CSV table of C-alpha atoms in Angstrom, one decimal:
chain,number,residue,atom,x,y,z
A,84,UNK,CA,0.1,0.0,0.1
A,85,UNK,CA,1.5,3.0,-1.2
A,86,UNK,CA,1.9,5.9,1.9
A,87,UNK,CA,-0.8,8.2,0.2
A,88,UNK,CA,-3.4,5.8,0.7
A,89,UNK,CA,-2.2,4.7,4.1
A,90,UNK,CA,-3.1,8.6,5.0
A,91,UNK,CA,-6.0,8.3,3.2
A,92,UNK,CA,-7.5,5.1,4.7
A,93,UNK,CA,-5.9,6.5,8.0
A,94,UNK,CA,-8.3,9.8,8.4
A,95,UNK,CA,-11.4,7.6,6.9
A,96,UNK,CA,-10.8,4.8,9.8
A,97,UNK,CA,-10.9,7.8,12.1
A,98,UNK,CA,-13.7,9.1,11.0
A,99,UNK,CA,-15.7,5.6,10.8
A,100,UNK,CA,-15.1,4.9,14.6
A,101,UNK,CA,-15.6,8.6,15.0
A,102,UNK,CA,-19.1,7.9,14.0
A,103,UNK,CA,-19.9,4.9,15.9
A,104,UNK,CA,-19.1,6.2,19.2
A,105,UNK,CA,-21.1,9.6,18.3
A,106,UNK,CA,-24.3,7.4,17.4
A,107,UNK,CA,-24.0,5.5,21.0
A,108,UNK,CA,-27.1,6.6,23.1
A,109,UNK,CA,-24.1,7.8,25.8
A,110,UNK,CA,-22.9,10.3,23.2
A,111,UNK,CA,-26.7,12.5,22.8
A,112,UNK,CA,-28.2,14.3,25.7
A,113,UNK,CA,-31.0,12.5,25.8
A,114,UNK,CA,-29.5,9.4,25.8
A,115,UNK,CA,-30.9,7.8,22.4
A,116,UNK,CA,-29.5,6.5,19.3
A,117,UNK,CA,-28.0,9.3,17.4
A,118,UNK,CA,-29.0,9.5,13.3
A,119,UNK,CA,-26.0,8.1,11.0
A,120,UNK,CA,-25.9,11.3,9.1
A,121,UNK,CA,-25.6,13.5,12.7
A,122,UNK,CA,-23.4,11.2,13.4
A,123,UNK,CA,-21.0,10.5,9.9
A,124,UNK,CA,-21.4,14.3,9.4
A,125,UNK,CA,-19.8,15.4,12.9
A,126,UNK,CA,-17.1,12.9,13.0
A,127,UNK,CA,-16.4,14.1,9.4
A,128,UNK,CA,-16.2,17.8,10.1
A,129,UNK,CA,-14.6,16.9,13.5
A,130,UNK,CA,-12.0,14.7,12.4
A,131,UNK,CA,-11.4,17.4,9.1
A,132,UNK,CA,-10.9,20.2,11.8
A,133,UNK,CA,-14.1,21.7,9.8
A,134,UNK,CA,-17.0,23.2,12.6
A,135,UNK,CA,-19.7,22.5,10.3
A,136,UNK,CA,-22.6,21.3,12.8
A,137,UNK,CA,-26.3,20.0,11.7
A,138,UNK,CA,-27.1,20.4,15.5
A,139,UNK,CA,-26.6,22.4,18.6
A,140,UNK,CA,-23.0,20.7,20.1
A,141,UNK,CA,-23.9,22.1,23.6
A,142,UNK,CA,-27.8,20.7,23.7
A,143,UNK,CA,-27.6,18.1,21.1
A,144,UNK,CA,-24.6,16.0,22.5
A,145,UNK,CA,-23.9,14.7,26.1
A,146,UNK,CA,-21.0,15.5,27.8
A,147,UNK,CA,-19.4,12.4,26.5
A,148,UNK,CA,-20.6,13.1,22.7
A,149,UNK,CA,-18.7,16.5,23.3
A,150,UNK,CA,-15.5,14.8,25.0
A,151,UNK,CA,-15.8,12.6,21.2
A,152,UNK,CA,-15.4,15.5,19.2
A,153,UNK,CA,-12.8,17.8,21.0
A,154,UNK,CA,-11.0,14.6,20.7
A,155,UNK,CA,-11.5,13.7,17.1
A,156,UNK,CA,-10.2,17.3,16.6
A,157,UNK,CA,-7.6,17.1,18.7
A,158,UNK,CA,-6.6,13.7,16.3
A,159,UNK,CA,-7.6,15.7,13.3
A,160,UNK,CA,-5.6,18.8,13.9
A,161,UNK,CA,-2.3,16.5,14.8
A,162,UNK,CA,-2.7,14.1,11.9
A,163,UNK,CA,-3.5,10.5,11.2
A,164,UNK,CA,0.7,10.0,10.8
A,165,UNK,CA,1.7,12.5,13.6
A,166,UNK,CA,-0.7,10.1,16.2
A,167,UNK,CA,0.4,6.8,14.7
A,168,UNK,CA,4.1,8.0,15.2
A,169,UNK,CA,3.5,9.3,18.6
A,170,UNK,CA,1.6,5.8,19.4
A,171,UNK,CA,4.6,4.0,18.3
A,172,UNK,CA,7.4,6.0,20.3
A,173,UNK,CA,5.3,5.7,23.3
A,174,UNK,CA,5.6,1.9,23.1
A,175,UNK,CA,8.7,2.4,22.5
A,176,UNK,CA,9.2,0.7,19.2
A,177,UNK,CA,11.6,1.5,15.9
A,178,UNK,CA,10.5,2.6,13.0
A,179,UNK,CA,11.2,0.9,9.9
A,180,UNK,CA,11.7,2.9,6.6
A,181,UNK,CA,8.1,2.9,5.5
A,182,UNK,CA,6.9,4.6,8.5
A,183,UNK,CA,9.4,7.2,8.2
A,184,UNK,CA,9.2,7.7,4.5
A,185,UNK,CA,5.4,8.1,5.4
A,186,UNK,CA,6.0,11.1,8.3
A,187,UNK,CA,8.4,12.9,5.5
A,188,UNK,CA,5.1,12.8,3.3
A,189,UNK,CA,2.6,13.6,5.6
A,190,UNK,CA,4.8,16.6,7.2
A,191,UNK,CA,6.0,17.8,3.6
A,192,UNK,CA,9.5,17.8,5.1
A,193,UNK,CA,12.0,17.5,2.4
A,194,UNK,CA,13.9,14.6,4.1
A,195,UNK,CA,13.7,12.0,6.8
A,196,UNK,CA,15.9,12.6,9.0
A,197,UNK,CA,14.8,14.2,12.5
A,198,UNK,CA,11.4,13.1,11.9
A,199,UNK,CA,11.4,11.3,15.7
A,200,UNK,CA,12.1,15.0,17.2
A,201,UNK,CA,10.2,16.9,15.2
A,202,UNK,CA,7.0,14.9,15.9
A,203,UNK,CA,8.2,15.0,20.0
A,204,UNK,CA,7.9,18.7,19.2
A,205,UNK,CA,4.7,18.7,18.0
A,206,UNK,CA,3.3,16.9,20.2
A,207,UNK,CA,4.9,18.9,23.3
A,208,UNK,CA,3.6,22.0,21.4
A,209,UNK,CA,0.4,21.7,20.8
A,210,UNK,CA,-0.1,20.7,24.8
A,211,UNK,CA,1.3,24.4,25.9
A,212,UNK,CA,-0.1,26.2,24.1
A,213,UNK,CA,-3.7,24.4,24.6
A,214,UNK,CA,-3.4,24.2,28.5
A,215,UNK,CA,-2.1,28.6,28.4
A,216,UNK,CA,-5.3,29.0,26.4
A,217,UNK,CA,-7.6,27.1,28.9
A,218,UNK,CA,-5.9,28.6,32.2
A,219,UNK,CA,-6.1,32.6,30.1
A,220,UNK,CA,-10.0,31.4,28.7
A,221,UNK,CA,-11.0,30.2,32.5
A,222,UNK,CA,-11.3,33.9,33.7
A,223,UNK,CA,-14.0,34.1,31.0
A,224,UNK,CA,-15.8,31.3,32.1
A,225,UNK,CA,-15.9,30.1,35.6
A,226,UNK,CA,-17.5,33.1,36.9
A,227,UNK,CA,-20.9,32.2,35.0
A,228,UNK,CA,-20.9,28.6,34.9
A,229,UNK,CA,-18.5,27.6,38.0
A,230,UNK,CA,-15.3,25.5,37.6
A,231,UNK,CA,-16.5,22.3,36.1
A,232,UNK,CA,-18.8,23.8,33.2
A,233,UNK,CA,-16.4,26.5,33.2
A,234,UNK,CA,-12.9,24.5,33.0
A,235,UNK,CA,-14.9,21.9,30.7
A,236,UNK,CA,-15.8,25.3,27.9
A,237,UNK,CA,-12.3,26.4,28.5
A,238,UNK,CA,-10.3,22.5,27.0
A,239,UNK,CA,-13.4,22.2,24.7
A,240,UNK,CA,-13.0,26.2,23.0
A,241,UNK,CA,-9.1,25.9,23.5
A,242,UNK,CA,-8.7,22.7,22.0
A,243,UNK,CA,-10.9,23.2,18.9
A,244,UNK,CA,-9.1,26.7,18.4
A,245,UNK,CA,-5.7,25.6,18.2
A,246,UNK,CA,-7.1,22.8,15.9
A,247,UNK,CA,-8.9,25.1,14.3
A,248,UNK,CA,-11.8,22.9,13.9
A,249,UNK,CA,-14.2,25.7,15.4
A,250,UNK,CA,-17.2,23.9,17.7
A,251,UNK,CA,-18.3,25.4,20.2
A,252,UNK,CA,-20.8,24.6,23.1
A,253,UNK,CA,-22.9,28.2,23.1
A,254,UNK,CA,-26.1,28.4,21.0
A,255,UNK,CA,-24.3,31.9,19.2
A,256,UNK,CA,-20.9,30.3,19.0
A,257,UNK,CA,-18.9,32.9,20.5
A,258,UNK,CA,-21.4,36.5,19.5
A,259,UNK,CA,-21.5,36.8,23.5
A,260,UNK,CA,-18.3,37.1,23.7
A,261,UNK,CA,-17.9,40.0,21.1
A,262,UNK,CA,-16.8,42.2,23.4
A,263,UNK,CA,-14.0,40.1,25.6
A,264,UNK,CA,-10.8,40.6,25.3
A,265,UNK,CA,-9.5,38.1,26.9
A,266,UNK,CA,-12.1,36.1,24.9
A,267,UNK,CA,-11.2,37.6,21.8
A,268,UNK,CA,-7.7,37.6,21.3
A,269,UNK,CA,-6.7,34.3,23.8
A,270,UNK,CA,-9.3,32.4,21.2
A,271,UNK,CA,-7.5,34.6,17.8
A,272,UNK,CA,-3.9,34.0,19.3
A,273,UNK,CA,-4.2,30.0,19.2
A,274,UNK,CA,-6.6,30.1,15.6
A,275,UNK,CA,-3.3,31.7,13.6
A,276,UNK,CA,-0.4,30.1,15.8
A,277,UNK,CA,-2.0,27.1,15.0
A,278,UNK,CA,-2.5,27.7,11.8
A,279,UNK,CA,0.4,28.9,11.4
A,280,UNK,CA,2.7,26.3,10.8
A,281,UNK,CA,4.8,24.0,13.5
A,282,UNK,CA,7.4,24.1,12.2
A,283,UNK,CA,7.0,28.5,12.0
A,284,UNK,CA,6.5,28.5,15.9
A,285,UNK,CA,10.1,25.6,16.1
A,286,UNK,CA,12.2,28.7,13.9
A,287,UNK,CA,10.5,31.3,16.0
A,288,UNK,CA,11.5,29.4,19.1
A,289,UNK,CA,15.2,28.9,18.4
A,290,UNK,CA,15.7,32.3,16.5
A,291,UNK,CA,14.7,33.4,19.8
A,292,UNK,CA,16.8,30.7,21.9
A,293,UNK,CA,19.6,32.4,19.4
A,294,UNK,CA,18.8,36.0,19.9
A,295,UNK,CA,19.1,35.5,23.7
A,296,UNK,CA,22.4,34.2,23.5
A,297,UNK,CA,24.0,35.9,21.2
A,298,UNK,CA,22.3,38.9,20.6
A,299,UNK,CA,24.9,40.7,18.1
A,300,UNK,CA,24.4,37.2,15.9
A,301,UNK,CA,22.8,38.1,12.2
A,302,UNK,CA,19.8,35.7,12.3
A,303,UNK,CA,19.6,33.4,9.0
A,304,UNK,CA,14.9,33.1,8.5
A,305,UNK,CA,13.8,30.4,6.2
A,306,UNK,CA,12.1,30.9,2.9
A,307,UNK,CA,9.2,29.4,4.5
A,308,UNK,CA,8.9,31.3,8.1
A,309,UNK,CA,9.3,34.3,6.2
A,310,UNK,CA,6.7,33.8,3.2
A,311,UNK,CA,4.4,31.8,6.2
A,312,UNK,CA,4.6,35.2,8.9
A,313,UNK,CA,4.7,37.8,6.4
A,314,UNK,CA,1.8,36.7,4.6
A,315,UNK,CA,-0.4,35.9,7.0
A,316,UNK,CA,0.1,39.5,8.7
A,317,UNK,CA,-0.7,40.7,5.4
A,318,UNK,CA,-3.9,38.9,5.2
A,319,UNK,CA,-5.0,40.0,8.6
A,320,UNK,CA,-4.0,43.5,8.0
A,321,UNK,CA,-6.2,43.6,4.8
A,322,UNK,CA,-9.1,41.6,6.3
A,323,UNK,CA,-9.3,43.6,9.0
A,324,UNK,CA,-9.5,47.1,7.2
A,325,UNK,CA,-11.4,45.2,4.9
A,326,UNK,CA,-14.5,44.2,7.1
A,327,UNK,CA,-14.4,47.6,8.6
A,328,UNK,CA,-15.0,48.8,5.5
A,329,UNK,CA,-17.5,47.0,4.4
A,330,UNK,CA,-20.1,46.0,7.7
A,331,UNK,CA,-19.2,48.8,9.4
A,332,UNK,CA,-23.2,50.5,8.6
A,333,UNK,CA,-24.5,47.1,8.4
A,334,UNK,CA,-27.2,46.8,11.2
A,335,UNK,CA,-27.0,43.5,11.2
A,336,UNK,CA,-23.1,42.9,12.5
A,337,UNK,CA,-21.2,46.1,12.6
A,338,UNK,CA,-22.9,48.9,12.7
A,339,UNK,CA,-24.7,49.0,16.0
A,340,UNK,CA,-21.4,48.5,17.7
A,341,UNK,CA,-18.7,51.2,19.6
A,342,UNK,CA,-15.3,51.8,17.9
A,343,UNK,CA,-13.4,49.4,20.1
A,344,UNK,CA,-16.3,46.3,19.6
A,345,UNK,CA,-16.2,47.3,15.9
A,346,UNK,CA,-12.5,46.3,15.5
A,347,UNK,CA,-12.5,43.4,17.7
A,348,UNK,CA,-15.3,41.8,15.8
A,349,UNK,CA,-13.7,42.7,12.2
A,350,UNK,CA,-10.3,41.9,13.6
A,351,UNK,CA,-12.2,38.3,14.9
A,352,UNK,CA,-14.0,37.8,11.5
A,353,UNK,CA,-10.3,38.7,9.8
A,354,UNK,CA,-8.9,35.4,11.5
A,355,UNK,CA,-11.4,32.6,11.7
A,356,UNK,CA,-11.9,32.2,8.3
A,357,UNK,CA,-7.8,31.1,8.7
A,358,UNK,CA,-9.5,28.3,9.2
A,359,UNK,CA,-11.1,27.6,12.6
A,360,UNK,CA,-15.1,28.9,12.1
A,361,UNK,CA,-15.8,30.6,15.1
A,362,UNK,CA,-17.4,33.3,14.6
A,363,UNK,CA,-18.9,36.7,17.4
A,364,UNK,CA,-21.1,38.4,14.7
A,365,UNK,CA,-24.1,36.8,12.4
A,366,UNK,CA,-22.1,35.3,9.8
A,367,UNK,CA,-26.1,35.2,7.7
A,368,UNK,CA,-26.5,38.9,8.8
A,369,UNK,CA,-23.8,40.3,7.0
A,370,UNK,CA,-23.4,41.8,3.3
A,371,UNK,CA,-23.0,40.1,-0.4
A,372,UNK,CA,-19.5,41.8,0.0
A,373,UNK,CA,-18.7,40.8,3.8
A,374,UNK,CA,-19.5,37.2,2.6
A,375,UNK,CA,-17.3,37.2,-0.7
A,376,UNK,CA,-14.6,38.6,1.5
A,377,UNK,CA,-14.7,35.8,3.8
A,378,UNK,CA,-15.0,33.4,1.0
A,379,UNK,CA,-11.9,34.5,-0.3
A,380,UNK,CA,-9.9,34.3,2.7
A,381,UNK,CA,-11.7,30.9,3.6
A,382,UNK,CA,-10.3,29.7,-0.2
A,383,UNK,CA,-6.5,31.0,1.1
A,384,UNK,CA,-6.8,29.6,4.1
A,385,UNK,CA,-3.9,28.8,7.0
A,386,UNK,CA,0.0,27.9,6.2
A,387,UNK,CA,1.7,24.3,5.5
A,388,UNK,CA,2.3,22.0,8.3
A,389,UNK,CA,-0.5,23.8,10.4
A,390,UNK,CA,-4.2,22.7,11.6
A,391,UNK,CA,-5.7,25.0,8.9
A,392,UNK,CA,-7.2,24.0,5.0
A,393,UNK,CA,-7.2,25.8,2.2
A,394,UNK,CA,-4.4,26.2,-0.6
A,395,UNK,CA,-2.1,27.3,1.7
A,396,UNK,CA,-0.5,30.9,2.2
A,397,UNK,CA,2.8,29.9,0.8
A,398,UNK,CA,0.4,28.2,-2.8
A,399,UNK,CA,-0.3,32.2,-2.9
A,400,UNK,CA,2.4,33.8,-2.5
A,401,UNK,CA,4.2,31.2,-5.3
A,402,UNK,CA,1.4,32.4,-7.9
A,403,UNK,CA,1.2,35.8,-7.1
A,404,UNK,CA,5.3,35.3,-8.0
A,405,UNK,CA,4.7,33.8,-10.8
A,406,UNK,CA,2.1,36.9,-12.3
A,407,UNK,CA,4.9,39.1,-11.0
A,408,UNK,CA,7.6,37.7,-13.1
A,409,UNK,CA,5.6,37.2,-16.7
A,410,UNK,CA,4.5,40.5,-15.9
A,411,UNK,CA,8.3,41.6,-15.7
A,412,UNK,CA,9.5,39.7,-18.2
A,413,UNK,CA,11.3,37.3,-16.2
A,414,UNK,CA,11.8,33.0,-16.9
A,415,UNK,CA,12.4,32.2,-13.7
A,416,UNK,CA,10.0,32.9,-10.2
A,417,UNK,CA,11.7,34.7,-7.3
A,418,UNK,CA,10.8,35.6,-3.7
A,419,UNK,CA,12.8,37.0,-1.2
A,420,UNK,CA,15.6,36.8,-3.5
A,421,UNK,CA,15.1,33.2,-4.1
A,422,UNK,CA,14.5,30.7,-6.8
A,423,UNK,CA,11.6,28.6,-6.7
A,424,UNK,CA,11.9,25.1,-8.8
A,425,UNK,CA,9.7,24.6,-11.7
A,426,UNK,CA,8.2,21.2,-9.5
A,427,UNK,CA,6.6,23.3,-6.8
A,428,UNK,CA,5.0,25.9,-9.4
A,429,UNK,CA,3.7,23.4,-10.6
A,430,UNK,CA,2.8,21.8,-7.5
A,431,UNK,CA,1.2,25.2,-6.7
A,432,UNK,CA,-0.7,25.1,-9.9
A,433,UNK,CA,-1.7,21.8,-9.5
A,434,UNK,CA,-3.4,22.8,-5.9
A,435,UNK,CA,-5.3,25.6,-7.2
A,436,UNK,CA,-6.3,24.1,-10.4
A,437,UNK,CA,-7.5,20.8,-7.7
A,438,UNK,CA,-9.4,23.2,-5.6
A,439,UNK,CA,-10.5,25.0,-7.9
A,440,UNK,CA,-12.3,22.4,-9.3
A,441,UNK,CA,-13.4,20.7,-6.0
A,442,UNK,CA,-15.3,23.8,-5.4
A,443,UNK,CA,-17.2,23.9,-8.7
A,444,UNK,CA,-18.0,20.7,-8.5
A,445,UNK,CA,-19.7,21.0,-5.2
A,446,UNK,CA,-21.1,23.8,-5.6
A,447,UNK,CA,-23.3,22.9,-8.5
A,448,UNK,CA,-23.9,19.6,-7.0
A,449,UNK,CA,-25.8,21.3,-4.3
A,450,UNK,CA,-27.1,23.9,-6.2
A,451,UNK,CA,-29.2,20.8,-7.9
A,452,UNK,CA,-30.1,19.0,-4.8
A,453,UNK,CA,-31.1,22.3,-2.7
A,454,UNK,CA,-31.9,25.1,-5.7
A,455,UNK,CA,-33.9,27.2,-3.2
A,456,UNK,CA,-31.1,28.0,-1.5
A,457,UNK,CA,-29.4,31.5,-2.6
A,458,UNK,CA,-26.0,30.9,-4.7
A,459,UNK,CA,-24.1,32.9,-2.6
A,460,UNK,CA,-24.9,30.6,0.5
A,461,UNK,CA,-23.8,28.1,-1.3
A,462,UNK,CA,-20.4,28.9,-2.5
A,463,UNK,CA,-19.7,29.8,1.4
A,464,UNK,CA,-21.4,26.4,2.9
A,465,UNK,CA,-19.5,24.6,-0.1
A,466,UNK,CA,-15.8,27.0,0.5
A,467,UNK,CA,-16.0,26.4,3.9
A,468,UNK,CA,-16.0,22.6,4.0
A,469,UNK,CA,-13.5,22.2,1.5
A,470,UNK,CA,-10.8,24.9,3.4
A,471,UNK,CA,-11.8,23.2,6.8
A,472,UNK,CA,-13.2,26.4,7.9
A,473,UNK,CA,-16.5,26.1,9.6
A,474,UNK,CA,-18.4,29.5,9.2
A,475,UNK,CA,-21.3,29.1,8.0
A,476,UNK,CA,-24.8,31.5,6.9
A,477,UNK,CA,-26.9,29.1,8.8
A,478,UNK,CA,-27.6,26.6,6.4
A,479,UNK,CA,-26.2,23.3,7.2
A,480,UNK,CA,-28.8,21.9,9.3
A,481,UNK,CA,-31.2,22.6,6.7
A,482,UNK,CA,-30.1,21.5,3.7
A,483,UNK,CA,-31.0,17.8,2.5
A,484,UNK,CA,-29.4,14.8,2.9
A,485,UNK,CA,-27.8,14.4,-0.8
A,486,UNK,CA,-26.3,17.5,0.1
A,487,UNK,CA,-24.9,16.7,3.2
A,488,UNK,CA,-23.2,14.1,2.2
A,489,UNK,CA,-21.7,15.9,-0.8
A,490,UNK,CA,-20.2,18.5,2.2
A,491,UNK,CA,-18.6,15.5,4.1
A,492,UNK,CA,-17.1,13.9,0.6
A,493,UNK,CA,-15.7,18.2,0.6
A,494,UNK,CA,-14.6,18.2,4.0
A,495,UNK,CA,-12.9,15.0,3.1
A,496,UNK,CA,-10.8,16.4,0.5
A,497,UNK,CA,-10.3,19.5,2.0
A,498,UNK,CA,-8.5,17.7,5.1
A,499,UNK,CA,-6.7,15.4,3.4
A,500,UNK,CA,-5.7,17.6,-0.1
A,501,UNK,CA,-6.4,17.0,-3.8
A,502,UNK,CA,-3.6,15.9,-5.0
A,503,UNK,CA,-2.8,13.4,-2.2
A,504,UNK,CA,-6.2,11.9,-2.5
A,505,UNK,CA,-5.6,11.7,-6.8
A,506,UNK,CA,-1.8,10.3,-5.7
A,507,UNK,CA,-4.0,7.9,-3.1
A,508,UNK,CA,-6.0,7.4,-6.0
A,509,UNK,CA,-3.9,7.1,-9.6
A,510,UNK,CA,-0.9,6.2,-7.8
A,511,UNK,CA,2.5,7.4,-7.0
A,512,UNK,CA,3.8,9.4,-10.0
A,513,UNK,CA,6.3,8.1,-11.6
A,514,UNK,CA,9.4,9.7,-13.1
A,515,UNK,CA,9.7,9.7,-17.1
A,516,UNK,CA,12.5,9.8,-19.3
A,517,UNK,CA,11.2,10.4,-22.3
A,518,UNK,CA,11.2,14.3,-23.7
A,519,UNK,CA,9.3,15.8,-26.2
A,520,UNK,CA,9.4,18.4,-28.4
A,521,UNK,CA,8.8,21.9,-27.8
A,522,UNK,CA,6.0,24.1,-29.2
A,523,UNK,CA,4.6,27.3,-28.4
A,524,UNK,CA,0.8,28.0,-27.9
A,525,UNK,CA,-1.5,31.1,-27.9
A,526,UNK,CA,-2.1,31.7,-24.1
A,527,UNK,CA,-4.6,34.5,-22.6
């Protein structure tokens, strides 16, 4: 079995196990067997760290149901191979060559050396940030809900924020905390750090440690670090400004808020499409311009190696740099004075085209099955599912069973990755020594 098939089947197995657990009577607050579609949709949404929900998570599921959702989101955020590798490490077993190759492909690393240490670092980083999130959220939840419920709310939302899952135990998501600086900046901090990628966080840690030891030494930054951080900062600033511009006069979202609360809500709405799914405003009452801006941010998504989805920030930068090179008449793609390999450019194009094709097909299918829904809402729901975001205009629970199945498949494709899925279906690509003659073609 190829590595790609092993990873895809691994996610499928976890979704299946999650579906069985969520169907059990002890997982629902009513104590009755759960509906298969509800259990399957919720399990897929959790494992794919999406956050789309067809029922109210806080009231429909019991404590155990909520616990399983958080556990599935944790497994989905870490990734199937990371969790499997961690279990092997706990058992004290050694890796064979196939397992090392699987880890390399799952983490998208250039080599196989140091994979064990990377896994340990990922687990440690996850625990540190999630526990920090829990302690920061306790003062916001405990006074209103008591220690037991407040602690569980803090744990649940911290895990979901770090893993960019977006499940909330509140009926209105986090709208009730739109004015809370503590909740807003804690949740958005976890979302950004979880989505920016473990390798970027680890590099940031080593850079700070090196800077403290020797402040006069010039720090050397990797291209991954520079591209991920710079693109994230640019998108967050532009997103916040865009939402303030298009939603400030909208009475359904920002119009009735103070300027301080408007900034908080716009900042949160700029962060959450990257790709968490929490919201502090009513998404269904946003303007069409606001919805389309959110769709664009969702489609771009987070950074490689993180817990978020989308086409990724690096893909966006490679494509924009490619366009810039064409406009300047250059034959090389340059990014921060570094030449980008042709293979990476082709991979970026493949990711973009595969993602666009998936969104188009899913949108057309749901437009057929649920023709009464507005197009913008269908497109929003599909992009949210594919980019594993979890934001919704409120139609997730009302769409037909066929549309829910389409969204389930879309979430799965978005989580495992379009190229990895095609590799699993078609098999690993084999290099060829055949070279064909070159010929010009009219383009554009």
